[in-house]
Protein backbone atom coordinates (compact mmCIF):
# COMPACT_ATOMS: atom_id res chain seq x y z
CA UNK A 1 0.00 0.00 0.00
CA UNK A 2 1.13 3.52 -0.76
CA UNK A 3 2.24 5.76 2.10
CA UNK A 4 -0.19 8.47 0.87
CA UNK A 5 -3.20 6.26 1.50
CA UNK A 6 -2.05 5.44 5.00
CA UNK A 7 -4.28 7.96 6.79
CA UNK A 8 -7.31 6.85 4.77
CA UNK A 9 -6.53 3.26 5.61
CA UNK A 10 -6.24 3.95 9.30
CA UNK A 11 -9.57 5.77 9.29
CA UNK A 12 -11.18 2.75 7.61
CA UNK A 13 -9.50 0.46 10.13
CA UNK A 14 -10.68 2.59 13.04
CA UNK A 15 -14.27 2.72 11.76
CA UNK A 16 -14.42 -1.03 11.16
CA UNK A 17 -12.86 -1.69 14.57
CA UNK A 18 -15.55 0.42 16.27
CA UNK A 19 -18.31 -1.23 14.21
CA UNK A 20 -17.05 -4.73 15.03
CA UNK A 21 -16.85 -4.02 18.75
CA UNK A 22 -20.34 -2.47 18.83
CA UNK A 23 -21.67 -5.33 16.70
CA UNK A 24 -20.25 -7.84 19.17
CA UNK A 25 -21.75 -5.77 21.99
CA UNK A 26 -25.18 -6.24 20.38
CA UNK A 27 -24.71 -10.01 20.43
CA UNK A 28 -23.78 -9.69 24.10
CA UNK A 29 -26.96 -7.65 24.64
CA UNK A 30 -28.97 -10.50 23.10
CA UNK A 31 -27.29 -13.02 25.41
CA UNK A 32 -27.80 -10.88 28.52
CA UNK A 33 -31.44 -10.30 27.54
CA UNK A 34 -32.07 -14.02 27.00
CA UNK A 35 -30.72 -14.73 30.45
CA UNK A 36 -32.38 -11.93 32.37
CA UNK A 37 -35.77 -11.23 30.81
CA UNK A 38 -38.71 -12.89 32.57
CA UNK A 39 -40.82 -14.56 29.86
CA UNK A 40 -40.83 -15.81 26.29
CA UNK A 41 -42.06 -12.59 24.67
CA UNK A 42 -39.51 -10.30 26.27
CA UNK A 43 -36.81 -12.85 25.51
CA UNK A 44 -37.85 -12.82 21.87
CA UNK A 45 -37.09 -9.09 21.82
CA UNK A 46 -33.58 -9.76 23.01
CA UNK A 47 -33.06 -12.84 20.85
CA UNK A 48 -34.16 -11.38 17.52
CA UNK A 49 -33.68 -7.64 17.45
CA UNK A 50 -30.22 -6.47 18.52
CA UNK A 51 -28.74 -8.86 15.98
CA UNK A 52 -30.29 -6.83 13.14
CA UNK A 53 -28.05 -3.94 14.16
CA UNK A 54 -25.20 -6.25 15.19
CA UNK A 55 -25.18 -8.02 11.83
CA UNK A 56 -25.39 -4.68 10.00
CA UNK A 57 -22.35 -3.35 11.84
CA UNK A 58 -20.33 -6.55 11.38
CA UNK A 59 -21.18 -6.79 7.66
CA UNK A 60 -20.31 -3.11 7.21
CA UNK A 61 -16.94 -3.60 8.89
CA UNK A 62 -16.36 -6.70 6.74
CA UNK A 63 -17.14 -4.72 3.59
CA UNK A 64 -14.72 -1.97 4.64
CA UNK A 65 -11.95 -4.46 5.29
CA UNK A 66 -12.38 -6.48 2.09
CA UNK A 67 -11.66 -3.39 -0.09
CA UNK A 68 -13.36 -4.87 -3.14
CA UNK A 69 -16.60 -3.61 -4.59
CA UNK A 70 -18.11 -6.98 -5.45
CA UNK A 71 -18.45 -7.99 -1.83
CA UNK A 72 -20.97 -5.19 -1.13
CA UNK A 73 -23.93 -6.63 -3.08
CA UNK A 74 -23.54 -9.96 -1.26
CA UNK A 75 -23.45 -8.22 2.11
CA UNK A 76 -26.47 -6.06 1.27
CA UNK A 77 -28.44 -9.10 0.10
CA UNK A 78 -27.45 -10.98 3.27
CA UNK A 79 -28.68 -8.12 5.43
CA UNK A 80 -31.92 -7.67 3.47
CA UNK A 81 -32.71 -11.36 3.89
CA UNK A 82 -32.10 -10.92 7.59
CA UNK A 83 -34.54 -7.98 7.58
CA UNK A 84 -37.15 -10.08 5.78
CA UNK A 85 -36.87 -13.19 7.93
CA UNK A 86 -36.32 -11.87 11.47
CA UNK A 87 -39.81 -10.35 11.92
CA UNK A 88 -41.46 -13.47 10.53
CA UNK A 89 -39.70 -15.81 12.94
CA UNK A 90 -40.23 -13.42 15.85
CA UNK A 91 -43.92 -13.15 14.97
CA UNK A 92 -44.40 -16.93 14.66
CA UNK A 93 -42.70 -17.68 17.98
CA UNK A 94 -44.44 -14.76 19.69
CA UNK A 95 -47.83 -15.83 18.38
CA UNK A 96 -47.36 -19.45 19.39
CA UNK A 97 -46.04 -18.33 22.78
CA UNK A 98 -49.05 -16.10 23.37
CA UNK A 99 -51.54 -18.79 22.44
CA UNK A 100 -49.92 -21.42 24.63
CA UNK A 101 -49.85 -18.85 27.47
CA UNK A 102 -46.10 -18.71 27.85
CA UNK A 103 -46.32 -15.31 29.43
CA UNK A 104 -46.67 -13.74 32.83
CA UNK A 105 -49.90 -11.69 32.90
CA UNK A 106 -48.72 -9.88 36.03
CA UNK A 107 -45.85 -8.39 34.02
CA UNK A 108 -48.18 -6.90 31.38
CA UNK A 109 -49.50 -3.42 32.09
CA UNK A 110 -52.31 -3.90 29.53
CA UNK A 111 -53.31 -6.79 27.31
CA UNK A 112 -55.65 -5.71 24.55
CA UNK A 113 -55.41 -9.00 22.69
CA UNK A 114 -56.72 -11.25 25.46
CA UNK A 115 -60.38 -10.27 25.09
CA UNK A 116 -60.20 -10.74 21.32
CA UNK A 117 -58.67 -14.20 21.63
CA UNK A 118 -61.23 -15.21 24.27
CA UNK A 119 -64.05 -14.06 22.04
CA UNK A 120 -62.67 -15.90 19.00
CA UNK A 121 -62.16 -19.04 21.08
CA UNK A 122 -65.72 -18.79 22.41
CA UNK A 123 -67.12 -18.49 18.90
CA UNK A 124 -65.42 -21.69 17.79
CA UNK A 125 -66.76 -23.55 20.80
CA UNK A 126 -63.51 -23.87 22.69
CA UNK A 127 -63.50 -22.95 26.33
CA UNK A 128 -60.61 -21.55 28.26
CA UNK A 129 -60.39 -24.76 30.32
CA UNK A 130 -59.36 -26.74 27.25
CA UNK A 131 -56.41 -24.45 26.74
CA UNK A 132 -55.34 -24.77 30.35
CA UNK A 133 -55.58 -28.54 30.24
CA UNK A 134 -53.53 -28.68 27.08
CA UNK A 135 -50.87 -26.54 28.72
CA UNK A 136 -50.92 -28.54 31.93
CA UNK A 137 -50.88 -31.87 30.11
CA UNK A 138 -47.45 -31.32 28.66
CA UNK B 1 -53.83 -23.06 -14.26
CA UNK B 2 -56.88 -20.90 -13.96
CA UNK B 3 -55.34 -18.14 -11.88
CA UNK B 4 -55.24 -14.79 -13.52
CA UNK B 5 -51.97 -13.67 -15.05
CA UNK B 6 -50.44 -10.50 -13.76
CA UNK B 7 -48.98 -7.83 -15.99
CA UNK B 8 -45.24 -7.64 -16.55
CA UNK B 9 -45.21 -4.18 -14.98
CA UNK B 10 -46.57 -5.61 -11.72
CA UNK B 11 -44.10 -8.44 -11.82
CA UNK B 12 -41.12 -6.23 -12.63
CA UNK B 13 -40.01 -5.40 -9.03
CA UNK B 14 -39.88 -9.12 -8.21
CA UNK B 15 -37.89 -9.90 -11.38
CA UNK B 16 -35.44 -7.05 -10.77
CA UNK B 17 -34.90 -8.25 -7.20
CA UNK B 18 -34.27 -11.82 -8.37
CA UNK B 19 -31.72 -10.60 -10.93
CA UNK B 20 -29.95 -8.54 -8.25
CA UNK B 21 -29.78 -11.57 -5.95
CA UNK B 22 -28.45 -13.67 -8.84
CA UNK B 23 -25.75 -11.11 -9.63
CA UNK B 24 -24.83 -10.69 -5.98
CA UNK B 25 -24.50 -14.42 -5.40
CA UNK B 26 -22.30 -14.86 -8.50
CA UNK B 27 -20.47 -11.62 -7.63
CA UNK B 28 -20.66 -10.87 -11.31
CA UNK B 29 -22.71 -8.01 -12.77
CA UNK B 30 -21.57 -8.44 -16.37
CA UNK B 31 -24.35 -8.10 -18.99
CA UNK B 32 -24.18 -11.76 -20.00
CA UNK B 33 -24.61 -13.01 -16.47
CA UNK B 34 -27.45 -10.56 -15.78
CA UNK B 35 -29.23 -11.63 -18.96
CA UNK B 36 -29.01 -15.28 -17.96
CA UNK B 37 -30.19 -14.28 -14.47
CA UNK B 38 -33.18 -12.47 -15.98
CA UNK B 39 -34.03 -15.59 -18.00
CA UNK B 40 -33.96 -17.72 -14.85
CA UNK B 41 -35.95 -15.08 -12.94
CA UNK B 42 -38.75 -15.17 -15.52
CA UNK B 43 -38.70 -18.96 -15.52
CA UNK B 44 -38.84 -19.14 -11.70
CA UNK B 45 -41.62 -16.53 -11.53
CA UNK B 46 -43.65 -18.55 -14.05
CA UNK B 47 -43.05 -22.00 -12.55
CA UNK B 48 -43.38 -21.09 -8.88
CA UNK B 49 -46.25 -18.70 -9.23
CA UNK B 50 -47.10 -16.65 -6.16
CA UNK B 51 -50.14 -14.46 -5.62
CA UNK B 52 -49.27 -11.03 -6.99
CA UNK B 53 -48.40 -8.27 -4.55
CA UNK B 54 -50.75 -5.38 -5.08
CA UNK B 55 -48.61 -2.28 -5.38
CA UNK B 56 -49.94 1.20 -4.72
CA UNK B 57 -48.79 2.38 -8.12
CA UNK B 58 -46.42 5.05 -6.82
CA UNK B 59 -43.06 5.19 -5.09
CA UNK B 60 -41.61 8.37 -3.65
CA UNK B 61 -37.81 8.07 -3.50
CA UNK B 62 -37.39 11.50 -1.87
CA UNK B 63 -39.45 10.29 1.09
CA UNK B 64 -37.98 6.79 1.11
CA UNK B 65 -34.37 7.86 1.79
CA UNK B 66 -35.06 9.89 4.97
CA UNK B 67 -37.47 7.16 6.08
CA UNK B 68 -34.73 4.53 5.71
CA UNK B 69 -32.27 6.69 7.65
CA UNK B 70 -34.85 7.30 10.39
CA UNK B 71 -35.46 3.55 10.53
CA UNK B 72 -31.74 2.87 10.97
CA UNK B 73 -31.46 5.53 13.69
CA UNK B 74 -34.44 4.00 15.51
CA UNK B 75 -32.92 0.52 15.30
CA UNK B 76 -29.67 1.84 16.80
CA UNK B 77 -31.42 3.77 19.60
CA UNK B 78 -33.79 0.93 20.44
CA UNK B 79 -31.01 -1.68 20.44
CA UNK B 80 -29.16 0.25 23.11
CA UNK B 81 -32.42 0.67 25.00
CA UNK B 82 -32.96 -3.10 25.04
CA UNK B 83 -29.34 -3.55 26.16
CA UNK B 84 -29.96 -1.09 29.00
CA UNK B 85 -33.22 -2.82 29.97
CA UNK B 86 -31.57 -6.24 29.93
CA UNK B 87 -28.77 -5.10 32.20
CA UNK B 88 -30.63 -2.69 34.49
CA UNK B 89 -34.20 -4.03 34.78
CA UNK B 90 -33.91 -7.66 33.76
CA UNK B 91 -36.66 -9.82 35.29
CA UNK B 92 -38.67 -6.86 36.59
CA UNK B 93 -39.35 -5.34 33.16
CA UNK B 94 -43.01 -4.50 32.50
CA UNK B 95 -44.45 -4.90 29.02
CA UNK B 96 -47.85 -4.74 27.34
CA UNK B 97 -49.83 -6.06 24.40
CA UNK B 98 -51.30 -3.08 22.58
CA UNK B 99 -53.85 -3.09 19.76
CA UNK B 100 -52.96 -0.66 16.99
CA UNK B 101 -55.65 -0.08 14.35
CA UNK B 102 -54.04 0.88 11.03
CA UNK B 103 -55.43 3.21 8.39
CA UNK B 104 -54.61 1.13 5.33
CA UNK B 105 -56.24 -2.15 4.37
CA UNK B 106 -53.63 -3.04 1.77
CA UNK B 107 -51.78 -6.26 2.59
CA UNK B 108 -48.48 -4.80 1.46
CA UNK B 109 -48.68 -1.77 3.76
CA UNK B 110 -49.87 -3.78 6.76
CA UNK B 111 -47.04 -6.27 6.21
CA UNK B 112 -44.45 -3.54 5.74
CA UNK B 113 -45.64 -1.70 8.87
CA UNK B 114 -45.55 -4.94 10.85
CA UNK B 115 -42.07 -5.76 9.56
CA UNK B 116 -40.64 -2.37 10.42
CA UNK B 117 -42.30 -2.36 13.84
CA UNK B 118 -40.94 -5.83 14.53
CA UNK B 119 -37.44 -4.90 13.36
CA UNK B 120 -37.21 -2.01 15.79
CA UNK B 121 -36.15 -3.63 19.07
CA UNK B 122 -38.70 -3.30 21.87
CA UNK B 123 -41.78 -4.02 19.78
CA UNK B 124 -42.97 -7.37 18.45
CA UNK B 125 -46.01 -8.17 16.35
CA UNK B 126 -47.95 -10.89 18.19
CA UNK B 127 -51.08 -11.08 16.10
CA UNK B 128 -52.50 -9.53 12.96
CA UNK B 129 -56.21 -9.10 12.36
CA UNK B 130 -56.42 -8.80 8.61
CA UNK B 131 -60.16 -8.04 8.42
CA UNK B 132 -59.83 -4.90 10.53
CA UNK B 133 -56.10 -4.44 9.74
CA UNK B 134 -55.22 -4.24 13.40
CA UNK B 135 -51.76 -5.11 14.67
CA UNK B 136 -51.39 -6.49 18.19
CA UNK B 137 -47.98 -5.42 19.35
CA UNK B 138 -46.02 -6.62 22.35
CA UNK B 139 -44.01 -3.65 23.58
CA UNK B 140 -41.23 -3.99 26.11
CA UNK B 141 -41.00 -1.46 28.97
CA UNK B 142 -44.59 -0.24 28.45
CA UNK B 143 -45.49 0.54 32.05
CA UNK B 144 -48.67 2.61 31.77
CA UNK B 145 -51.32 3.94 29.42
CA UNK B 146 -49.06 6.84 28.46
CA UNK B 147 -46.33 4.49 27.17
CA UNK B 148 -48.97 2.45 25.34
CA UNK B 149 -50.28 5.59 23.65
CA UNK B 150 -46.72 6.49 22.60
CA UNK B 151 -46.18 3.01 21.13
CA UNK B 152 -49.48 3.27 19.27
CA UNK B 153 -48.51 6.67 17.88
CA UNK B 154 -45.07 5.37 16.82
CA UNK B 155 -46.60 2.52 14.84
CA UNK B 156 -49.17 4.79 13.21
CA UNK B 157 -46.41 7.27 12.32
CA UNK B 158 -44.47 4.43 10.69
CA UNK B 159 -47.54 3.57 8.67
CA UNK B 160 -48.01 7.24 7.70
CA UNK B 161 -44.42 7.31 6.43
CA UNK B 162 -45.01 4.17 4.37
CA UNK B 163 -48.24 5.58 2.92
CA UNK B 164 -46.32 8.69 1.87
CA UNK B 165 -43.73 6.46 0.17
CA UNK B 166 -45.86 3.86 -1.56
CA UNK B 167 -49.51 4.10 -0.54
CA UNK B 168 -52.22 4.51 -3.11
CA UNK B 169 -53.38 7.98 -4.11
CA UNK B 170 -56.61 7.55 -2.12
CA UNK B 171 -54.76 6.56 1.04
CA UNK B 172 -52.41 9.50 0.63
CA UNK B 173 -55.19 12.07 0.29
CA UNK B 174 -57.01 10.55 3.29
CA UNK B 175 -53.80 10.86 5.29
CA UNK B 176 -53.28 14.47 4.20
CA UNK B 177 -56.82 15.31 5.24
CA UNK B 178 -56.25 13.67 8.61
CA UNK B 179 -53.04 15.65 9.16
CA UNK B 180 -54.70 18.92 8.09
CA UNK B 181 -57.69 18.36 10.37
XYZ file of C-alpha atoms in Angstrom:
319
model
C 0.000 0.000 0.000
C 1.134 3.523 -0.762
C 2.244 5.758 2.097
C -0.189 8.473 0.869
C -3.201 6.255 1.497
C -2.045 5.439 5.000
C -4.277 7.956 6.789
C -7.306 6.852 4.766
C -6.533 3.263 5.610
C -6.243 3.949 9.297
C -9.574 5.767 9.286
C -11.180 2.752 7.612
C -9.505 0.462 10.126
C -10.684 2.594 13.037
C -14.275 2.716 11.758
C -14.415 -1.031 11.161
C -12.862 -1.686 14.570
C -15.551 0.415 16.274
C -18.306 -1.232 14.211
C -17.050 -4.730 15.030
C -16.853 -4.023 18.755
C -20.340 -2.466 18.834
C -21.671 -5.332 16.701
C -20.252 -7.840 19.168
C -21.749 -5.774 21.985
C -25.177 -6.242 20.383
C -24.708 -10.014 20.434
C -23.778 -9.685 24.100
C -26.963 -7.652 24.636
C -28.969 -10.497 23.103
C -27.295 -13.021 25.408
C -27.802 -10.884 28.519
C -31.440 -10.301 27.540
C -32.071 -14.017 26.998
C -30.721 -14.729 30.446
C -32.380 -11.929 32.372
C -35.769 -11.229 30.807
C -38.706 -12.894 32.567
C -40.824 -14.560 29.863
C -40.828 -15.808 26.289
C -42.055 -12.591 24.665
C -39.511 -10.296 26.269
C -36.810 -12.847 25.512
C -37.849 -12.815 21.868
C -37.094 -9.093 21.815
C -33.578 -9.764 23.014
C -33.063 -12.839 20.847
C -34.157 -11.377 17.523
C -33.684 -7.635 17.446
C -30.216 -6.469 18.517
C -28.737 -8.857 15.983
C -30.289 -6.827 13.135
C -28.050 -3.943 14.158
C -25.202 -6.251 15.192
C -25.175 -8.020 11.826
C -25.389 -4.683 9.997
C -22.349 -3.354 11.841
C -20.331 -6.550 11.376
C -21.176 -6.791 7.657
C -20.313 -3.110 7.205
C -16.942 -3.601 8.893
C -16.356 -6.701 6.742
C -17.139 -4.718 3.595
C -14.717 -1.970 4.638
C -11.952 -4.459 5.285
C -12.382 -6.478 2.085
C -11.661 -3.392 -0.094
C -13.362 -4.873 -3.139
C -16.600 -3.609 -4.588
C -18.108 -6.980 -5.455
C -18.455 -7.992 -1.826
C -20.966 -5.192 -1.132
C -23.932 -6.630 -3.082
C -23.537 -9.963 -1.260
C -23.450 -8.215 2.111
C -26.469 -6.056 1.272
C -28.444 -9.105 0.103
C -27.454 -10.980 3.266
C -28.682 -8.119 5.425
C -31.924 -7.670 3.466
C -32.715 -11.364 3.888
C -32.095 -10.916 7.587
C -34.542 -7.981 7.581
C -37.148 -10.082 5.780
C -36.868 -13.190 7.931
C -36.320 -11.868 11.468
C -39.810 -10.353 11.917
C -41.456 -13.469 10.530
C -39.697 -15.812 12.940
C -40.234 -13.422 15.846
C -43.915 -13.153 14.968
C -44.399 -16.925 14.662
C -42.698 -17.676 17.975
C -44.442 -14.762 19.694
C -47.828 -15.829 18.383
C -47.355 -19.446 19.386
C -46.044 -18.328 22.775
C -49.046 -16.099 23.373
C -51.541 -18.787 22.442
C -49.925 -21.416 24.635
C -49.854 -18.854 27.466
C -46.103 -18.709 27.851
C -46.319 -15.312 29.435
C -46.669 -13.743 32.833
C -49.896 -11.688 32.904
C -48.722 -9.881 36.035
C -45.854 -8.388 34.017
C -48.176 -6.904 31.383
C -49.503 -3.422 32.086
C -52.308 -3.899 29.527
C -53.313 -6.793 27.310
C -55.654 -5.706 24.555
C -55.415 -9.000 22.693
C -56.716 -11.246 25.461
C -60.385 -10.269 25.091
C -60.205 -10.740 21.317
C -58.669 -14.199 21.625
C -61.227 -15.208 24.265
C -64.049 -14.060 22.041
C -62.672 -15.895 19.001
C -62.158 -19.044 21.076
C -65.719 -18.790 22.413
C -67.119 -18.488 18.900
C -65.424 -21.686 17.792
C -66.757 -23.548 20.804
C -63.506 -23.867 22.691
C -63.498 -22.946 26.328
C -60.608 -21.554 28.264
C -60.386 -24.761 30.318
C -59.361 -26.745 27.246
C -56.411 -24.452 26.745
C -55.343 -24.766 30.350
C -55.578 -28.539 30.242
C -53.526 -28.682 27.085
C -50.866 -26.544 28.717
C -50.925 -28.539 31.927
C -50.877 -31.870 30.107
C -47.447 -31.321 28.659
C -53.832 -23.061 -14.265
C -56.876 -20.898 -13.963
C -55.340 -18.141 -11.876
C -55.245 -14.791 -13.524
C -51.974 -13.673 -15.048
C -50.441 -10.497 -13.758
C -48.982 -7.830 -15.991
C -45.240 -7.637 -16.550
C -45.209 -4.184 -14.979
C -46.570 -5.608 -11.724
C -44.100 -8.445 -11.817
C -41.120 -6.230 -12.627
C -40.010 -5.398 -9.030
C -39.876 -9.115 -8.213
C -37.892 -9.898 -11.385
C -35.438 -7.052 -10.772
C -34.905 -8.245 -7.202
C -34.275 -11.824 -8.372
C -31.719 -10.602 -10.930
C -29.948 -8.541 -8.251
C -29.775 -11.571 -5.950
C -28.447 -13.669 -8.840
C -25.754 -11.112 -9.632
C -24.826 -10.687 -5.985
C -24.499 -14.416 -5.400
C -22.303 -14.865 -8.500
C -20.470 -11.621 -7.631
C -20.658 -10.866 -11.314
C -22.705 -8.007 -12.768
C -21.568 -8.436 -16.369
C -24.351 -8.098 -18.986
C -24.180 -11.764 -20.004
C -24.613 -13.007 -16.470
C -27.451 -10.559 -15.776
C -29.225 -11.628 -18.963
C -29.012 -15.285 -17.958
C -30.191 -14.278 -14.472
C -33.177 -12.475 -15.975
C -34.027 -15.590 -17.997
C -33.960 -17.720 -14.847
C -35.946 -15.078 -12.939
C -38.749 -15.167 -15.517
C -38.699 -18.965 -15.515
C -38.841 -19.135 -11.701
C -41.617 -16.534 -11.531
C -43.648 -18.553 -14.054
C -43.046 -22.002 -12.546
C -43.377 -21.091 -8.879
C -46.254 -18.704 -9.234
C -47.103 -16.655 -6.156
C -50.144 -14.465 -5.619
C -49.269 -11.033 -6.988
C -48.399 -8.271 -4.554
C -50.752 -5.377 -5.075
C -48.610 -2.276 -5.375
C -49.938 1.197 -4.719
C -48.786 2.385 -8.118
C -46.423 5.051 -6.819
C -43.061 5.187 -5.091
C -41.614 8.375 -3.653
C -37.807 8.071 -3.500
C -37.392 11.495 -1.865
C -39.451 10.292 1.093
C -37.979 6.787 1.113
C -34.370 7.865 1.790
C -35.061 9.889 4.974
C -37.466 7.165 6.080
C -34.732 4.531 5.712
C -32.271 6.689 7.654
C -34.855 7.300 10.386
C -35.455 3.550 10.535
C -31.737 2.874 10.966
C -31.464 5.531 13.692
C -34.438 3.998 15.508
C -32.917 0.522 15.298
C -29.667 1.838 16.803
C -31.416 3.774 19.598
C -33.791 0.926 20.436
C -31.005 -1.684 20.439
C -29.156 0.254 23.106
C -32.423 0.673 24.997
C -32.956 -3.102 25.035
C -29.338 -3.553 26.160
C -29.962 -1.094 28.997
C -33.223 -2.816 29.970
C -31.572 -6.238 29.933
C -28.771 -5.102 32.196
C -30.635 -2.695 34.490
C -34.198 -4.029 34.775
C -33.909 -7.665 33.760
C -36.660 -9.823 35.293
C -38.666 -6.859 36.585
C -39.353 -5.335 33.161
C -43.013 -4.499 32.504
C -44.448 -4.899 29.020
C -47.847 -4.738 27.337
C -49.826 -6.058 24.399
C -51.299 -3.081 22.580
C -53.847 -3.093 19.762
C -52.958 -0.665 16.989
C -55.647 -0.076 14.349
C -54.037 0.882 11.026
C -55.434 3.215 8.387
C -54.613 1.133 5.335
C -56.239 -2.152 4.372
C -53.631 -3.040 1.768
C -51.778 -6.256 2.589
C -48.480 -4.797 1.458
C -48.680 -1.770 3.763
C -49.871 -3.780 6.765
C -47.040 -6.272 6.207
C -44.453 -3.539 5.737
C -45.636 -1.698 8.871
C -45.547 -4.939 10.847
C -42.066 -5.762 9.565
C -40.639 -2.367 10.420
C -42.301 -2.360 13.841
C -40.942 -5.834 14.525
C -37.435 -4.896 13.364
C -37.205 -2.015 15.795
C -36.153 -3.631 19.070
C -38.697 -3.303 21.870
C -41.776 -4.019 19.782
C -42.966 -7.375 18.453
C -46.011 -8.169 16.352
C -47.952 -10.886 18.193
C -51.077 -11.083 16.101
C -52.500 -9.531 12.959
C -56.214 -9.099 12.359
C -56.417 -8.800 8.608
C -60.157 -8.043 8.418
C -59.826 -4.898 10.530
C -56.098 -4.438 9.745
C -55.215 -4.236 13.402
C -51.764 -5.110 14.675
C -51.386 -6.487 18.190
C -47.977 -5.417 19.354
C -46.024 -6.618 22.353
C -44.005 -3.655 23.579
C -41.228 -3.992 26.108
C -40.997 -1.464 28.969
C -44.595 -0.241 28.447
C -45.486 0.542 32.053
C -48.673 2.614 31.774
C -51.320 3.938 29.420
C -49.059 6.839 28.463
C -46.334 4.493 27.169
C -48.970 2.448 25.345
C -50.278 5.589 23.654
C -46.720 6.485 22.599
C -46.182 3.012 21.135
C -49.484 3.267 19.266
C -48.507 6.670 17.877
C -45.068 5.369 16.822
C -46.601 2.517 14.838
C -49.170 4.786 13.208
C -46.411 7.265 12.318
C -44.467 4.430 10.686
C -47.545 3.573 8.672
C -48.013 7.236 7.696
C -44.422 7.313 6.435
C -45.013 4.172 4.375
C -48.243 5.583 2.916
C -46.316 8.691 1.869
C -43.733 6.461 0.167
C -45.865 3.856 -1.562
C -49.513 4.099 -0.537
C -52.222 4.514 -3.112
C -53.380 7.982 -4.112
C -56.612 7.546 -2.118
C -54.765 6.555 1.041
C -52.413 9.500 0.626
C -55.191 12.075 0.293
C -57.009 10.548 3.292
C -53.800 10.865 5.287
C -53.276 14.466 4.204
C -56.818 15.313 5.245
C -56.251 13.672 8.607
C -53.044 15.653 9.157
C -54.698 18.920 8.091
C -57.690 18.356 10.371
